[in-house]
PDB file of C-alpha atoms in Angstrom:
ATOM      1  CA  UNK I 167      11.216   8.347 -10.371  1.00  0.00           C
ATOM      2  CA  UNK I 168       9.163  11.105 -11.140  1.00  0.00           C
ATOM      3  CA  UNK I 169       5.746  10.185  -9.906  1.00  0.00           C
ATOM      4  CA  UNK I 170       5.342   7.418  -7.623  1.00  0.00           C
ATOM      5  CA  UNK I 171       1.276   6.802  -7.672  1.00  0.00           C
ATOM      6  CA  UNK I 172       0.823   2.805  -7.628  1.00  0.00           C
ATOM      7  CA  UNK I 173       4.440   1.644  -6.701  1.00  0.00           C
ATOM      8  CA  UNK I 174       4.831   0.142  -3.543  1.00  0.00           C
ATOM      9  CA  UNK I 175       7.728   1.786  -0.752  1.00  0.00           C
ATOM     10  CA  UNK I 176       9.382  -0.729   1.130  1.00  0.00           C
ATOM     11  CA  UNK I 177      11.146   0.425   4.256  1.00  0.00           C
ATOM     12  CA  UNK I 178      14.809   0.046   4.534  1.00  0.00           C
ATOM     13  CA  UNK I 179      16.117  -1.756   7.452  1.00  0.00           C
ATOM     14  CA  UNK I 180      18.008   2.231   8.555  1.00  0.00           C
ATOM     15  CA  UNK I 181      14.154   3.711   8.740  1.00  0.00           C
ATOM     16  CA  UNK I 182      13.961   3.501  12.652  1.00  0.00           C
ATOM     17  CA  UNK I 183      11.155   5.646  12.464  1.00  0.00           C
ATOM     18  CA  UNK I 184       8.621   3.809  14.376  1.00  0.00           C
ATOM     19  CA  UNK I 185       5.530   5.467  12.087  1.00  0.00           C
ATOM     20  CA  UNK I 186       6.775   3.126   9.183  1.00  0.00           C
ATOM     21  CA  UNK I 187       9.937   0.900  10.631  1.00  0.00           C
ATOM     22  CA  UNK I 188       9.228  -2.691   8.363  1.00  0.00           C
ATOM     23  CA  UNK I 189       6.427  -1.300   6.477  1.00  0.00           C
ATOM     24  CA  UNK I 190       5.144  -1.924   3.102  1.00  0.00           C
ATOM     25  CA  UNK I 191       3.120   1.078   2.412  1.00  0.00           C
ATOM     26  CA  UNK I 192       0.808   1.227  -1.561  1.00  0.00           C
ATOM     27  CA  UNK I 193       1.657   4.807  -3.089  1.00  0.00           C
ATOM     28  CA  UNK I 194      -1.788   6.396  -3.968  1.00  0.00           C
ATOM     29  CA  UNK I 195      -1.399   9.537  -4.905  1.00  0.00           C
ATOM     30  CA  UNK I 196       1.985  11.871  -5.454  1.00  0.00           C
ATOM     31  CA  UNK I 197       0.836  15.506  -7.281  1.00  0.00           C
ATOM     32  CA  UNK I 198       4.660  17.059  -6.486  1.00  0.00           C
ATOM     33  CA  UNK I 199       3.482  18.494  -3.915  1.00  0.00           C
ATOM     34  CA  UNK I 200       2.509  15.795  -1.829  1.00  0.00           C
ATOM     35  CA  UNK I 201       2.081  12.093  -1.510  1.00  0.00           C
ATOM     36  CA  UNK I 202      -0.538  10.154   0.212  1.00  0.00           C
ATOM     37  CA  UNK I 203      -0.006   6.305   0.600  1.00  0.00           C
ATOM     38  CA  UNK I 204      -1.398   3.749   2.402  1.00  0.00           C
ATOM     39  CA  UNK I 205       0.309   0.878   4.913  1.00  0.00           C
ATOM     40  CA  UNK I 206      -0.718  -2.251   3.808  1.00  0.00           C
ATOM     41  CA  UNK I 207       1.579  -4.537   6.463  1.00  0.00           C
ATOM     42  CA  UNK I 208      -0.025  -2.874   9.594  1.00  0.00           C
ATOM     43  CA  UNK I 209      -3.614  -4.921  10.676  1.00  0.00           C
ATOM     44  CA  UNK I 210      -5.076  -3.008  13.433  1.00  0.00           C
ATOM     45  CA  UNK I 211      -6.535  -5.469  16.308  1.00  0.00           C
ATOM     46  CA  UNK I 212      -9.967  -4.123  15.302  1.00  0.00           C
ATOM     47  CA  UNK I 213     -12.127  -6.459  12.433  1.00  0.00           C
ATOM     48  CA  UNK I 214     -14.247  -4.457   9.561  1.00  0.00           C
ATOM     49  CA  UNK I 215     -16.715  -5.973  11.470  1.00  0.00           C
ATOM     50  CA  UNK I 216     -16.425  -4.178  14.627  1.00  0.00           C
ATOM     51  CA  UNK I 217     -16.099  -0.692  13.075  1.00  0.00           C
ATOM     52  CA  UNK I 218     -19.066  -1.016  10.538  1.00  0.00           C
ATOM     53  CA  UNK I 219     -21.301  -2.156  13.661  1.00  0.00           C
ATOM     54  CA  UNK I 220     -19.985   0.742  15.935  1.00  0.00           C
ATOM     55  CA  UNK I 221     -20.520   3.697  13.011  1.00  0.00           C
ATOM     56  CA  UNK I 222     -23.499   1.950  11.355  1.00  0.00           C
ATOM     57  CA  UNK I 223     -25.174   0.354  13.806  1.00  0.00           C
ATOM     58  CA  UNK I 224     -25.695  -2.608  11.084  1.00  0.00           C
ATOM     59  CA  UNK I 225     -24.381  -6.323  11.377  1.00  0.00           C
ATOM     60  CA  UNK I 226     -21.970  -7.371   8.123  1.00  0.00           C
ATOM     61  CA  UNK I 227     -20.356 -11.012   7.919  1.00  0.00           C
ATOM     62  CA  UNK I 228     -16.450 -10.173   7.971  1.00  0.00           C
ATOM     63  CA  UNK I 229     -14.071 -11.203  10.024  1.00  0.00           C
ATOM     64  CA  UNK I 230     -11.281  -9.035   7.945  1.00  0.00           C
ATOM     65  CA  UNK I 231      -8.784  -6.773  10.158  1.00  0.00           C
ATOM     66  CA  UNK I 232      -9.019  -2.725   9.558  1.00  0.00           C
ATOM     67  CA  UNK I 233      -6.338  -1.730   8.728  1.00  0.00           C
ATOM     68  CA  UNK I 234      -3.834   0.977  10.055  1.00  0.00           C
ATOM     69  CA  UNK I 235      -3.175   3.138   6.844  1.00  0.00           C
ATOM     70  CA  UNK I 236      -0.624   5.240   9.077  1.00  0.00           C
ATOM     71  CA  UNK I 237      -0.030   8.327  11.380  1.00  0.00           C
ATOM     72  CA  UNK I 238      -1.982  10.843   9.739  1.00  0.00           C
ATOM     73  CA  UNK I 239      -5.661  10.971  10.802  1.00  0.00           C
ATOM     74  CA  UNK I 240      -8.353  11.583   8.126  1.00  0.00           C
ATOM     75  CA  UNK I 241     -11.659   9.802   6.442  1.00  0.00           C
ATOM     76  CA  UNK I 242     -11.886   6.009   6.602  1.00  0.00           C
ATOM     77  CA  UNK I 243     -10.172   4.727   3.684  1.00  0.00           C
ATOM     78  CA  UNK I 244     -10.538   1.982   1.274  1.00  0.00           C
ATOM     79  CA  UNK I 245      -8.582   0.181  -1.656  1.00  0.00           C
ATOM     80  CA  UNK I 246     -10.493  -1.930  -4.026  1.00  0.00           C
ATOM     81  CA  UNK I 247     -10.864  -3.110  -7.172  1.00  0.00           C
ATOM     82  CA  UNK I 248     -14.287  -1.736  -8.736  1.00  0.00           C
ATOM     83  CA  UNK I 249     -13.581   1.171 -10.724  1.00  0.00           C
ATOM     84  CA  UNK I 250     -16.912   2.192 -10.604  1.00  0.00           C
ATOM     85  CA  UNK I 251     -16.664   2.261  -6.932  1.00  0.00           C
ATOM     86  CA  UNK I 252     -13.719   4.777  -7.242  1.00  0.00           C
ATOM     87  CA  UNK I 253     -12.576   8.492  -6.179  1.00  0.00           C
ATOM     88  CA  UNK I 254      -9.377   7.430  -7.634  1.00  0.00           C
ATOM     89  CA  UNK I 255      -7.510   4.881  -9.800  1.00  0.00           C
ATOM     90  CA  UNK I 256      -4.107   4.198  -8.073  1.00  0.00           C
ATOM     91  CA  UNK I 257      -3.046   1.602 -11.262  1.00  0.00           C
ATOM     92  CA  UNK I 258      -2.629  -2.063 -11.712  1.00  0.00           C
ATOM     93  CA  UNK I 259      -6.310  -2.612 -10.947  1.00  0.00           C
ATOM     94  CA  UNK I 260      -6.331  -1.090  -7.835  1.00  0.00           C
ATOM     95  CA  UNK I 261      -8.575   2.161  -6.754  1.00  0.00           C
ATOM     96  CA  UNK I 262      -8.981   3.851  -3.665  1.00  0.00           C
ATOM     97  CA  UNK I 263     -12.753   5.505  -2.508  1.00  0.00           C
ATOM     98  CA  UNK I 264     -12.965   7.862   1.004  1.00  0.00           C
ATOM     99  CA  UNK I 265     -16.707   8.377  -0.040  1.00  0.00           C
ATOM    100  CA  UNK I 266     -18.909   6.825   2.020  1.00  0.00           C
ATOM    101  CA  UNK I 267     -21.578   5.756  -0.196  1.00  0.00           C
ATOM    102  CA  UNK I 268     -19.050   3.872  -2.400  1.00  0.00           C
ATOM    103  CA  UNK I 269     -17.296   2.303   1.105  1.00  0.00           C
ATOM    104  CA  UNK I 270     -20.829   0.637   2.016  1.00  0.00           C
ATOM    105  CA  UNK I 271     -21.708  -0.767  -1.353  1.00  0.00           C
ATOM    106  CA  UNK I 272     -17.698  -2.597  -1.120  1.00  0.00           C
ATOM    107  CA  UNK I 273     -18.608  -4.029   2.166  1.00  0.00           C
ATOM    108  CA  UNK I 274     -22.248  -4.665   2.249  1.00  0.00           C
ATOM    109  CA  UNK I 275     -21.935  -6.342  -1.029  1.00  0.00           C
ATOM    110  CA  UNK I 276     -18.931  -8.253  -0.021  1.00  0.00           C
ATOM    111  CA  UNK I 277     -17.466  -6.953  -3.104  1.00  0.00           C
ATOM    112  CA  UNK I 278     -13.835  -8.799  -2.587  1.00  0.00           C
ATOM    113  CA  UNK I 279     -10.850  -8.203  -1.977  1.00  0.00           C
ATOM    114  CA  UNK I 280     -11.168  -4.936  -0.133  1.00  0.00           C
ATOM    115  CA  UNK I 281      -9.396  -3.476   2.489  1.00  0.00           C
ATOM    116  CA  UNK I 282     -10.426  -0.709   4.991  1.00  0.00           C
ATOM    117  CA  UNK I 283      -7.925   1.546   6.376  1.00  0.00           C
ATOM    118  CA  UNK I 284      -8.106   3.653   9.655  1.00  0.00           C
ATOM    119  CA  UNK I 285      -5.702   6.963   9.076  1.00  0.00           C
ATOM    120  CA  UNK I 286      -3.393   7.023   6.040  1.00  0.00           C
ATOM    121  CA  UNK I 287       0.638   8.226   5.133  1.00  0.00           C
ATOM    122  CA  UNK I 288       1.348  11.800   4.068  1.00  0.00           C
ATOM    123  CA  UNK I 289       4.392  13.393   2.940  1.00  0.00           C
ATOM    124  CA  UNK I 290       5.214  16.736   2.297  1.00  0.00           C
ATOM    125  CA  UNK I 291       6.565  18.451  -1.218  1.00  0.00           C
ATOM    126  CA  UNK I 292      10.249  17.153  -1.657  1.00  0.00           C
ATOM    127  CA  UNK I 293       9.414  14.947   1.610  1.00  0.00           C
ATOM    128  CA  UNK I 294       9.608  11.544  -0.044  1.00  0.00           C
ATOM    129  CA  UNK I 295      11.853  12.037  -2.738  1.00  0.00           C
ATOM    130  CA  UNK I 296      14.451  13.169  -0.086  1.00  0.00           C
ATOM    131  CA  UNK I 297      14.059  10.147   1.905  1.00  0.00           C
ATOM    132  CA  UNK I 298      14.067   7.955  -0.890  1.00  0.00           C
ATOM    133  CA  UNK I 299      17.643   9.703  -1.443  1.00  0.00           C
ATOM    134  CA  UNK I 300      18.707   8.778   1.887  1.00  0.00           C
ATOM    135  CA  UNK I 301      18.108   5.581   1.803  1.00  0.00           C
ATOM    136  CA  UNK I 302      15.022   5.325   3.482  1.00  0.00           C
ATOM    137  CA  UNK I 303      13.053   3.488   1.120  1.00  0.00           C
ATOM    138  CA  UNK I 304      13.069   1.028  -2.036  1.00  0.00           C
ATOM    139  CA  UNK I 305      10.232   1.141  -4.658  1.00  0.00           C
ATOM    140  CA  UNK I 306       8.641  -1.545  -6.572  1.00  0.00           C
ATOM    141  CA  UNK I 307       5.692  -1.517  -9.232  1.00  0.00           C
ATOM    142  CA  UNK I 308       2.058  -2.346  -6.913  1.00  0.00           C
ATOM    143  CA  UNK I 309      -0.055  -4.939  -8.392  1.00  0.00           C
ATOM    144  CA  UNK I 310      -3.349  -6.850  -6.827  1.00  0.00           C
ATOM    145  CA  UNK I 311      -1.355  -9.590  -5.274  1.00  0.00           C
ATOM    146  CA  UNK I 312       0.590  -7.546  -3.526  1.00  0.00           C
ATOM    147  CA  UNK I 313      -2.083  -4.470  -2.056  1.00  0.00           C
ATOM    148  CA  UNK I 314      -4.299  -7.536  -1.040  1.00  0.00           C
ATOM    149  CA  UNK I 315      -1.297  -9.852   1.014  1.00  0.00           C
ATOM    150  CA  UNK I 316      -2.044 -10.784   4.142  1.00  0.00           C
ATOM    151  CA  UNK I 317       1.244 -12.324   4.277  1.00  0.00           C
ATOM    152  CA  UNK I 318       3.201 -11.535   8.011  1.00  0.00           C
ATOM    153  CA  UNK I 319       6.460 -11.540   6.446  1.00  0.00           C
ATOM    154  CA  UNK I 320       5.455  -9.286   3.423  1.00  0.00           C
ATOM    155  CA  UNK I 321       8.167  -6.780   4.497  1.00  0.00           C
ATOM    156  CA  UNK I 322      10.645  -9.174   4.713  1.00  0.00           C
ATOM    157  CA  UNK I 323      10.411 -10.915   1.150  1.00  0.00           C
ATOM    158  CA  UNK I 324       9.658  -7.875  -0.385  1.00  0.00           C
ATOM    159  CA  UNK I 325      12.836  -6.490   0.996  1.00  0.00           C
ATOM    160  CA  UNK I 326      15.086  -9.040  -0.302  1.00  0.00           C
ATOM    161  CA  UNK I 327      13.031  -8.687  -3.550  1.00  0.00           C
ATOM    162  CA  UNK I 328      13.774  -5.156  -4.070  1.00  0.00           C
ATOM    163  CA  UNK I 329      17.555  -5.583  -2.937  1.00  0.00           C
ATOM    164  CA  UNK I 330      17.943  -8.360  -5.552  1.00  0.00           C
ATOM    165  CA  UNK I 331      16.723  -5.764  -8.073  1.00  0.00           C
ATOM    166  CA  UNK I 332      18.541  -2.866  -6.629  1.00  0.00           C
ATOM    167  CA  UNK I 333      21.723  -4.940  -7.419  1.00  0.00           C
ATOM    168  CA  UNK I 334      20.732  -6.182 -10.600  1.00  0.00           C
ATOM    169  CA  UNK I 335      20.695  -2.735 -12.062  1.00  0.00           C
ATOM    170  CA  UNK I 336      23.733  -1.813 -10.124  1.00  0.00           C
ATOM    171  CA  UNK I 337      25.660  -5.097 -11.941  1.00  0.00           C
ATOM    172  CA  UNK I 338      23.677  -3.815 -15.095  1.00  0.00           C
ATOM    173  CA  UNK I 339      23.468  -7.598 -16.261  1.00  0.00           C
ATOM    174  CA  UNK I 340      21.458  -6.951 -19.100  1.00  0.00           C
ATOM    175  CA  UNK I 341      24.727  -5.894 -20.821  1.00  0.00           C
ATOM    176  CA  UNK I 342      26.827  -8.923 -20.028  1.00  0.00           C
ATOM    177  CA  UNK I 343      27.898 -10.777 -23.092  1.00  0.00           C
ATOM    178  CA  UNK I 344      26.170 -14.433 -23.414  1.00  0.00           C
ATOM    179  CA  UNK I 345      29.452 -16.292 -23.655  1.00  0.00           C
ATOM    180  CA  UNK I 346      31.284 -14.988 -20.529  1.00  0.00           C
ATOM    181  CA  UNK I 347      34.211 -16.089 -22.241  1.00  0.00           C
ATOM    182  CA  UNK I 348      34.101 -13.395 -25.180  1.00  0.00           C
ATOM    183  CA  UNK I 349      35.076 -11.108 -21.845  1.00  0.00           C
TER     184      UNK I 349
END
Protein backbone atom coordinates (compact mmCIF):
# COMPACT_ATOMS: atom_id res chain seq x y z
CA UNK A 1 0.00 0.00 0.00
CA UNK A 2 1.53 3.03 -0.95
CA UNK A 3 -0.31 5.71 0.91
CA UNK A 4 -2.44 4.83 3.69
CA UNK A 5 -4.54 8.30 4.34
CA UNK A 6 -8.30 7.12 5.17
CA UNK A 7 -7.77 3.29 5.76
CA UNK A 8 -8.27 2.13 9.04
CA UNK A 9 -5.07 -0.03 11.04
CA UNK A 10 -6.29 -2.67 13.09
CA UNK A 11 -3.89 -4.01 15.67
CA UNK A 12 -2.79 -7.53 15.48
CA UNK A 13 -3.26 -9.63 18.45
CA UNK A 14 1.28 -9.83 18.53
CA UNK A 15 1.19 -5.73 19.00
CA UNK A 16 1.80 -5.88 22.88
CA UNK A 17 2.63 -2.44 22.71
CA UNK A 18 0.45 -0.98 25.27
CA UNK A 19 0.26 2.65 23.19
CA UNK A 20 -2.02 0.76 20.61
CA UNK A 21 -2.50 -3.11 21.96
CA UNK A 22 -6.50 -3.76 20.50
CA UNK A 23 -6.73 -0.52 18.82
CA UNK A 24 -8.53 0.61 15.84
CA UNK A 25 -6.75 3.70 14.92
CA UNK A 26 -8.37 6.12 11.36
CA UNK A 27 -5.17 6.87 9.11
CA UNK A 28 -5.24 10.71 8.46
CA UNK A 29 -2.48 11.67 6.93
CA UNK A 30 0.77 9.54 5.49
CA UNK A 31 3.20 12.16 3.22
CA UNK A 32 6.22 9.24 3.16
CA UNK A 33 7.63 10.73 5.58
CA UNK A 34 5.30 10.41 8.23
CA UNK A 35 1.89 9.30 9.27
CA UNK A 36 -0.46 10.81 11.67
CA UNK A 37 -3.63 8.76 12.67
CA UNK A 38 -6.06 8.90 15.08
CA UNK A 39 -7.43 6.04 17.79
CA UNK A 40 -10.88 5.79 17.43
CA UNK A 41 -11.48 2.62 20.09
CA UNK A 42 -9.89 4.55 23.07
CA UNK A 43 -12.85 6.95 25.01
CA UNK A 44 -11.07 8.88 27.56
CA UNK A 45 -13.19 9.05 31.01
CA UNK A 46 -13.50 12.79 30.29
CA UNK A 47 -17.05 14.01 28.23
CA UNK A 48 -16.69 16.93 25.38
CA UNK A 49 -18.56 18.46 27.87
CA UNK A 50 -16.14 18.72 30.58
CA UNK A 51 -13.23 19.91 28.39
CA UNK A 52 -15.21 22.65 26.41
CA UNK A 53 -16.38 24.04 29.98
CA UNK A 54 -12.77 23.86 31.48
CA UNK A 55 -10.97 25.71 28.18
CA UNK A 56 -14.03 27.84 27.32
CA UNK A 57 -15.55 28.58 30.23
CA UNK A 58 -19.02 28.04 28.19
CA UNK A 59 -21.80 25.33 28.95
CA UNK A 60 -22.55 22.91 25.63
CA UNK A 61 -25.26 19.99 25.85
CA UNK A 62 -23.02 16.75 25.18
CA UNK A 63 -22.59 14.04 27.02
CA UNK A 64 -20.05 12.48 24.21
CA UNK A 65 -16.58 10.97 25.59
CA UNK A 66 -13.16 12.84 24.31
CA UNK A 67 -11.44 10.84 22.94
CA UNK A 68 -7.77 9.55 23.38
CA UNK A 69 -6.29 10.01 19.77
CA UNK A 70 -2.94 8.38 21.20
CA UNK A 71 0.57 8.92 22.79
CA UNK A 72 1.73 11.82 21.03
CA UNK A 73 0.69 15.17 22.57
CA UNK A 74 -0.37 18.04 20.25
CA UNK A 75 -3.60 20.45 19.41
CA UNK A 76 -7.05 19.14 20.28
CA UNK A 77 -8.21 17.24 17.42
CA UNK A 78 -11.35 16.62 15.63
CA UNK A 79 -12.88 14.30 12.82
CA UNK A 80 -16.03 15.35 11.17
CA UNK A 81 -17.93 15.41 8.37
CA UNK A 82 -18.33 19.19 7.10
CA UNK A 83 -15.90 19.83 4.54
CA UNK A 84 -16.21 23.28 4.95
CA UNK A 85 -15.24 22.85 8.48
CA UNK A 86 -11.93 21.18 7.30
CA UNK A 87 -7.93 21.55 7.50
CA UNK A 88 -8.00 18.29 5.81
CA UNK A 89 -10.06 15.70 3.89
CA UNK A 90 -9.01 12.21 5.20
CA UNK A 91 -11.65 10.40 2.41
CA UNK A 92 -14.89 8.58 2.57
CA UNK A 93 -16.60 11.68 3.95
CA UNK A 94 -14.55 12.12 6.71
CA UNK A 95 -12.23 15.40 7.50
CA UNK A 96 -10.18 16.26 10.26
CA UNK A 97 -9.86 20.29 11.63
CA UNK A 98 -7.04 21.21 14.66
CA UNK A 99 -8.23 24.90 14.09
CA UNK A 100 -9.99 26.17 16.69
CA UNK A 101 -12.46 28.32 15.11
CA UNK A 102 -13.68 25.39 12.94
CA UNK A 103 -13.65 22.94 16.38
CA UNK A 104 -16.28 25.45 18.08
CA UNK A 105 -18.63 25.90 15.18
CA UNK A 106 -18.70 21.49 15.16
CA UNK A 107 -19.60 21.55 18.74
CA UNK A 108 -21.53 24.61 19.47
CA UNK A 109 -23.65 23.86 16.53
CA UNK A 110 -24.01 20.29 17.42
CA UNK A 111 -22.97 19.66 13.98
CA UNK A 112 -23.14 15.57 14.29
CA UNK A 113 -21.34 13.04 14.34
CA UNK A 114 -18.12 14.52 15.59
CA UNK A 115 -15.55 13.32 17.62
CA UNK A 116 -12.90 15.21 19.71
CA UNK A 117 -9.62 13.74 20.29
CA UNK A 118 -7.06 14.55 23.13
CA UNK A 119 -3.31 13.71 21.62
CA UNK A 120 -3.06 11.81 18.32
CA UNK A 121 -0.66 8.66 16.64
CA UNK A 122 2.59 9.51 14.86
CA UNK A 123 4.92 7.43 13.03
CA UNK A 124 8.09 8.06 11.69
CA UNK A 125 9.36 7.72 7.76
CA UNK A 126 9.49 3.86 7.03
CA UNK A 127 7.92 3.54 10.73
CA UNK A 128 4.56 2.11 9.71
CA UNK A 129 5.25 0.42 6.67
CA UNK A 130 7.84 -1.67 8.67
CA UNK A 131 5.42 -2.64 11.21
CA UNK A 132 2.83 -3.35 8.88
CA UNK A 133 5.63 -5.89 7.51
CA UNK A 134 5.94 -7.44 10.76
CA UNK A 135 2.83 -8.17 11.35
CA UNK A 136 1.80 -5.55 13.47
CA UNK A 137 -1.12 -4.34 11.79
CA UNK A 138 -4.02 -5.14 9.16
CA UNK A 139 -5.58 -2.34 7.00
CA UNK A 140 -9.02 -1.84 5.85
CA UNK A 141 -10.70 1.04 3.68
CA UNK A 142 -12.30 3.88 6.61
CA UNK A 143 -15.76 4.87 5.95
CA UNK A 144 -18.37 7.02 8.29
CA UNK A 145 -19.74 4.01 10.01
CA UNK A 146 -16.78 2.94 11.06
CA UNK A 147 -14.69 6.52 12.32
CA UNK A 148 -18.06 7.26 14.18
CA UNK A 149 -18.55 3.46 16.16
CA UNK A 150 -18.98 3.57 19.48
CA UNK A 151 -19.09 -0.06 19.42
CA UNK A 152 -16.81 -1.76 22.62
CA UNK A 153 -15.93 -4.65 20.63
CA UNK A 154 -14.96 -2.64 17.43
CA UNK A 155 -11.44 -4.18 17.63
CA UNK A 156 -12.61 -7.42 17.91
CA UNK A 157 -15.05 -7.68 14.79
CA UNK A 158 -12.95 -5.68 12.86
CA UNK A 159 -10.19 -8.12 13.50
CA UNK A 160 -11.92 -11.12 12.37
CA UNK A 161 -13.11 -8.90 9.44
CA UNK A 162 -9.77 -8.13 8.19
CA UNK A 163 -8.47 -11.83 8.82
CA UNK A 164 -11.40 -13.13 6.72
CA UNK A 165 -10.09 -10.82 3.98
CA UNK A 166 -6.48 -11.42 4.60
CA UNK A 167 -7.31 -15.11 3.74
CA UNK A 168 -9.51 -14.50 1.01
CA UNK A 169 -6.75 -12.99 -1.02
CA UNK A 170 -4.35 -15.52 0.26
CA UNK A 171 -6.97 -18.49 -1.20
CA UNK A 172 -7.27 -15.97 -4.21
CA UNK A 173 -11.01 -17.21 -4.64
CA UNK A 174 -11.82 -14.94 -7.22
CA UNK A 175 -10.02 -17.40 -9.56
CA UNK A 176 -11.77 -20.58 -8.55
CA UNK A 177 -13.71 -22.11 -11.35
CA UNK A 178 -17.72 -21.97 -10.76
CA UNK A 179 -18.21 -25.70 -11.13
CA UNK A 180 -15.65 -27.05 -8.59
CA UNK A 181 -15.91 -30.06 -10.48
CA UNK A 182 -14.19 -28.70 -13.81
CA UNK A 183 -11.02 -28.89 -11.12
Amino acid sequence: MSNLTGQILIATPGLVDPNFRQTVVLMVQDTGEGAIGLILNRPSDKSVKHLWESVFHTDIATDQPLNLGGPVFGPLMMLHTRHELADLEIGGGLYFSTQKDYIEQVVNGNVQPYKLFLGHSGWGEGQLRSEINQGAWLYLPAHRELAFSDDTELWQKLLQHAGQLSLLRVLNTDKLPTDPTVN
